[in-house]
PDB file of C-alpha atoms in Angstrom:
ATOM      1  CA  MET Q 291     -33.256  21.830 -11.080  1.00  0.00           C
ATOM      2  CA  SER Q 292     -29.841  23.308 -11.773  1.00  0.00           C
ATOM      3  CA  THR Q 293     -29.375  26.084 -14.304  1.00  0.00           C
ATOM      4  CA  LYS Q 294     -25.636  25.423 -14.542  1.00  0.00           C
ATOM      5  CA  ALA Q 295     -23.993  23.805 -17.514  1.00  0.00           C
ATOM      6  CA  ASP Q 296     -24.059  20.042 -17.597  1.00  0.00           C
ATOM      7  CA  THR Q 297     -21.171  19.547 -15.180  1.00  0.00           C
ATOM      8  CA  PRO Q 298     -21.142  17.994 -11.741  1.00  0.00           C
ATOM      9  CA  ASP Q 299     -21.163  20.353  -8.766  1.00  0.00           C
ATOM     10  CA  PHE Q 300     -18.375  18.379  -7.078  1.00  0.00           C
ATOM     11  CA  SER Q 301     -15.494  17.991  -9.494  1.00  0.00           C
ATOM     12  CA  ASP Q 302     -12.448  18.979  -7.446  1.00  0.00           C
ATOM     13  CA  TRP Q 303     -10.612  16.955  -4.806  1.00  0.00           C
ATOM     14  CA  GLN Q 304     -10.402  19.991  -2.505  1.00  0.00           C
ATOM     15  CA  GLN Q 305     -14.197  20.207  -2.466  1.00  0.00           C
ATOM     16  CA  ILE Q 306     -14.314  16.671  -1.110  1.00  0.00           C
ATOM     17  CA  VAL Q 307     -11.653  17.462   1.493  1.00  0.00           C
ATOM     18  CA  SER Q 308     -13.718  20.488   2.563  1.00  0.00           C
ATOM     19  CA  LEU Q 309     -16.804  18.295   2.734  1.00  0.00           C
ATOM     20  CA  PHE Q 310     -15.016  15.932   5.122  1.00  0.00           C
ATOM     21  CA  ARG Q 311     -13.693  18.834   7.208  1.00  0.00           C
ATOM     22  CA  GLN Q 312     -17.191  20.239   7.570  1.00  0.00           C
ATOM     23  CA  ALA Q 313     -18.679  16.859   8.450  1.00  0.00           C
ATOM     24  CA  SER Q 314     -15.922  16.352  11.024  1.00  0.00           C
ATOM     25  CA  ALA Q 315     -16.536  19.788  12.546  1.00  0.00           C
ATOM     26  CA  GLU Q 316     -20.202  18.794  12.912  1.00  0.00           C
ATOM     27  CA  GLY Q 317     -19.259  15.427  14.455  1.00  0.00           C
ATOM     28  CA  LYS Q 318     -20.709  13.577  11.468  1.00  0.00           C
ATOM     29  CA  ASP Q 319     -17.568  12.341   9.745  1.00  0.00           C
ATOM     30  CA  GLU Q 320     -18.379   8.681  10.383  1.00  0.00           C
ATOM     31  CA  LEU Q 321     -21.889   9.162   9.049  1.00  0.00           C
ATOM     32  CA  LEU Q 322     -20.538  10.789   5.880  1.00  0.00           C
ATOM     33  CA  LEU Q 323     -18.096   7.919   5.335  1.00  0.00           C
ATOM     34  CA  ARG Q 324     -20.865   5.349   5.819  1.00  0.00           C
ATOM     35  CA  LEU Q 325     -23.071   7.201   3.340  1.00  0.00           C
ATOM     36  CA  LEU Q 326     -20.360   7.552   0.693  1.00  0.00           C
ATOM     37  CA  LEU Q 327     -18.606   4.189   0.957  1.00  0.00           C
ATOM     38  CA  THR Q 328     -20.026   0.741   0.386  1.00  0.00           C
ATOM     39  CA  PRO Q 329     -19.143  -1.984   2.901  1.00  0.00           C
ATOM     40  CA  ASP Q 330     -16.561  -3.335   0.421  1.00  0.00           C
ATOM     41  CA  GLU Q 331     -15.017   0.111   0.014  1.00  0.00           C
ATOM     42  CA  ARG Q 332     -14.831   0.502   3.791  1.00  0.00           C
ATOM     43  CA  GLU Q 333     -13.074  -2.874   4.030  1.00  0.00           C
ATOM     44  CA  SER Q 334     -10.654  -1.780   1.303  1.00  0.00           C
ATOM     45  CA  LEU Q 335      -9.931   1.395   3.237  1.00  0.00           C
ATOM     46  CA  ILE Q 336      -9.232  -0.619   6.386  1.00  0.00           C
ATOM     47  CA  ALA Q 337      -6.863  -2.819   4.373  1.00  0.00           C
ATOM     48  CA  ARG Q 338      -5.134   0.264   2.945  1.00  0.00           C
ATOM     49  CA  VAL Q 339      -4.572   1.707   6.425  1.00  0.00           C
ATOM     50  CA  ASN Q 340      -3.184  -1.649   7.576  1.00  0.00           C
ATOM     51  CA  ILE Q 341      -0.915  -1.803   4.525  1.00  0.00           C
ATOM     52  CA  PHE Q 342       0.566   1.602   5.335  1.00  0.00           C
ATOM     53  CA  HIS Q 343       0.888   0.674   8.994  1.00  0.00           C
ATOM     54  CA  GLU Q 344       2.728  -2.563   8.211  1.00  0.00           C
ATOM     55  CA  LEU Q 345       4.962  -0.969   5.583  1.00  0.00           C
ATOM     56  CA  LEU Q 346       5.918   1.881   7.907  1.00  0.00           C
ATOM     57  CA  ASN Q 347       6.471  -0.539  10.776  1.00  0.00           C
ATOM     58  CA  GLY Q 348       8.943  -2.402   8.565  1.00  0.00           C
ATOM     59  CA  GLU Q 349       8.842  -5.697  10.436  1.00  0.00           C
ATOM     60  CA  ARG Q 350       7.198  -7.809   7.721  1.00  0.00           C
ATOM     61  CA  SER Q 351       7.979  -8.439   4.079  1.00  0.00           C
ATOM     62  CA  GLN Q 352       5.441  -7.490   1.446  1.00  0.00           C
ATOM     63  CA  ARG Q 353       4.649 -11.179   1.005  1.00  0.00           C
ATOM     64  CA  LYS Q 354       3.966 -11.560   4.755  1.00  0.00           C
ATOM     65  CA  ILE Q 355       1.808  -8.420   4.773  1.00  0.00           C
ATOM     66  CA  SER Q 356      -0.121  -9.841   1.817  1.00  0.00           C
ATOM     67  CA  GLU Q 357      -0.747 -13.074   3.728  1.00  0.00           C
ATOM     68  CA  LEU Q 358      -1.663 -11.237   6.945  1.00  0.00           C
ATOM     69  CA  LEU Q 359      -4.189  -8.942   5.283  1.00  0.00           C
ATOM     70  CA  GLY Q 360      -5.478 -11.263   2.573  1.00  0.00           C
ATOM     71  CA  VAL Q 361      -4.639  -8.867  -0.240  1.00  0.00           C
ATOM     72  CA  GLY Q 362      -2.449  -9.331  -3.297  1.00  0.00           C
ATOM     73  CA  VAL Q 363       1.236  -8.458  -3.312  1.00  0.00           C
ATOM     74  CA  ALA Q 364       0.462  -5.946  -6.085  1.00  0.00           C
ATOM     75  CA  THR Q 365      -1.819  -4.093  -3.655  1.00  0.00           C
ATOM     76  CA  ILE Q 366       1.006  -3.940  -1.120  1.00  0.00           C
ATOM     77  CA  THR Q 367       3.386  -2.728  -3.832  1.00  0.00           C
ATOM     78  CA  ARG Q 368       0.978   0.080  -4.808  1.00  0.00           C
ATOM     79  CA  GLY Q 369       0.897   1.195  -1.176  1.00  0.00           C
ATOM     80  CA  SER Q 370       4.678   1.052  -0.994  1.00  0.00           C
ATOM     81  CA  ASN Q 371       4.996   3.075  -4.188  1.00  0.00           C
ATOM     82  CA  GLU Q 372       2.605   5.699  -2.829  1.00  0.00           C
ATOM     83  CA  LEU Q 373       4.699   6.063   0.328  1.00  0.00           C
ATOM     84  CA  LYS Q 374       7.817   6.533  -1.802  1.00  0.00           C
ATOM     85  CA  HIS Q 375       6.242   9.668  -3.301  1.00  0.00           C
ATOM     86  CA  HIS Q 376       6.403  11.353   0.105  1.00  0.00           C
ATOM     87  CA  ASP Q 377       9.338  12.513   2.153  1.00  0.00           C
ATOM     88  CA  ALA Q 378      10.448  11.120   5.506  1.00  0.00           C
ATOM     89  CA  GLU Q 379       8.599  13.849   7.413  1.00  0.00           C
ATOM     90  CA  ILE Q 380       5.259  12.813   5.900  1.00  0.00           C
ATOM     91  CA  ARG Q 381       5.971   9.114   6.419  1.00  0.00           C
ATOM     92  CA  ASP Q 382       6.944   9.787  10.054  1.00  0.00           C
ATOM     93  CA  TRP Q 383       3.765  11.811  10.584  1.00  0.00           C
ATOM     94  CA  LEU Q 384       1.609   9.016   9.157  1.00  0.00           C
ATOM     95  CA  SER Q 385       3.426   6.372  11.175  1.00  0.00           C
ATOM     96  CA  ASP Q 386       2.923   8.376  14.373  1.00  0.00           C
ATOM     97  CA  LEU Q 387      -0.744   8.993  13.556  1.00  0.00           C
ATOM     98  CA  LEU Q 388      -1.331   5.280  13.015  1.00  0.00           C
ATOM     99  CA  LEU Q 389       0.542   4.325  16.182  1.00  0.00           C
ATOM    100  CA  ARG Q 390      -1.556   6.761  18.245  1.00  0.00           C
ATOM    101  CA  GLN Q 391      -4.723   5.083  16.960  1.00  0.00           C
ATOM    102  CA  GLN Q 392      -3.693   1.544  17.874  1.00  0.00           C
ATOM    103  CA  PRO Q 393      -5.749  -0.052  20.622  1.00  0.00           C
ATOM    104  CA  LYS Q 394      -4.014   0.137  23.987  1.00  0.00           C
ATOM    105  CA  GLY Q 395      -3.248  -3.141  25.625  1.00  0.00           C
TER     106      GLY Q 395
END
């Protein structure tokens, strides 16, 4: 039983980032994600990655991306707005990261 004040032990985003770094260093990052995320949340995360990939690729309209991924246009717009908060260097890094993860073939 904790003797601390009535506050959660994990209350800072950086703590969560450190948690993921540690799990990754131990080769248990996938396990941690499966423990923390429900199947629906994992599907939402997959959709979010695909949204960023499609937006950065720039070949489809938001409406077409919405149809392709089965998500609302508002969801695509939120992803687009998030990308706008970052400079070209960050967007290029993310685009390259996503491209390197695409299946070969």
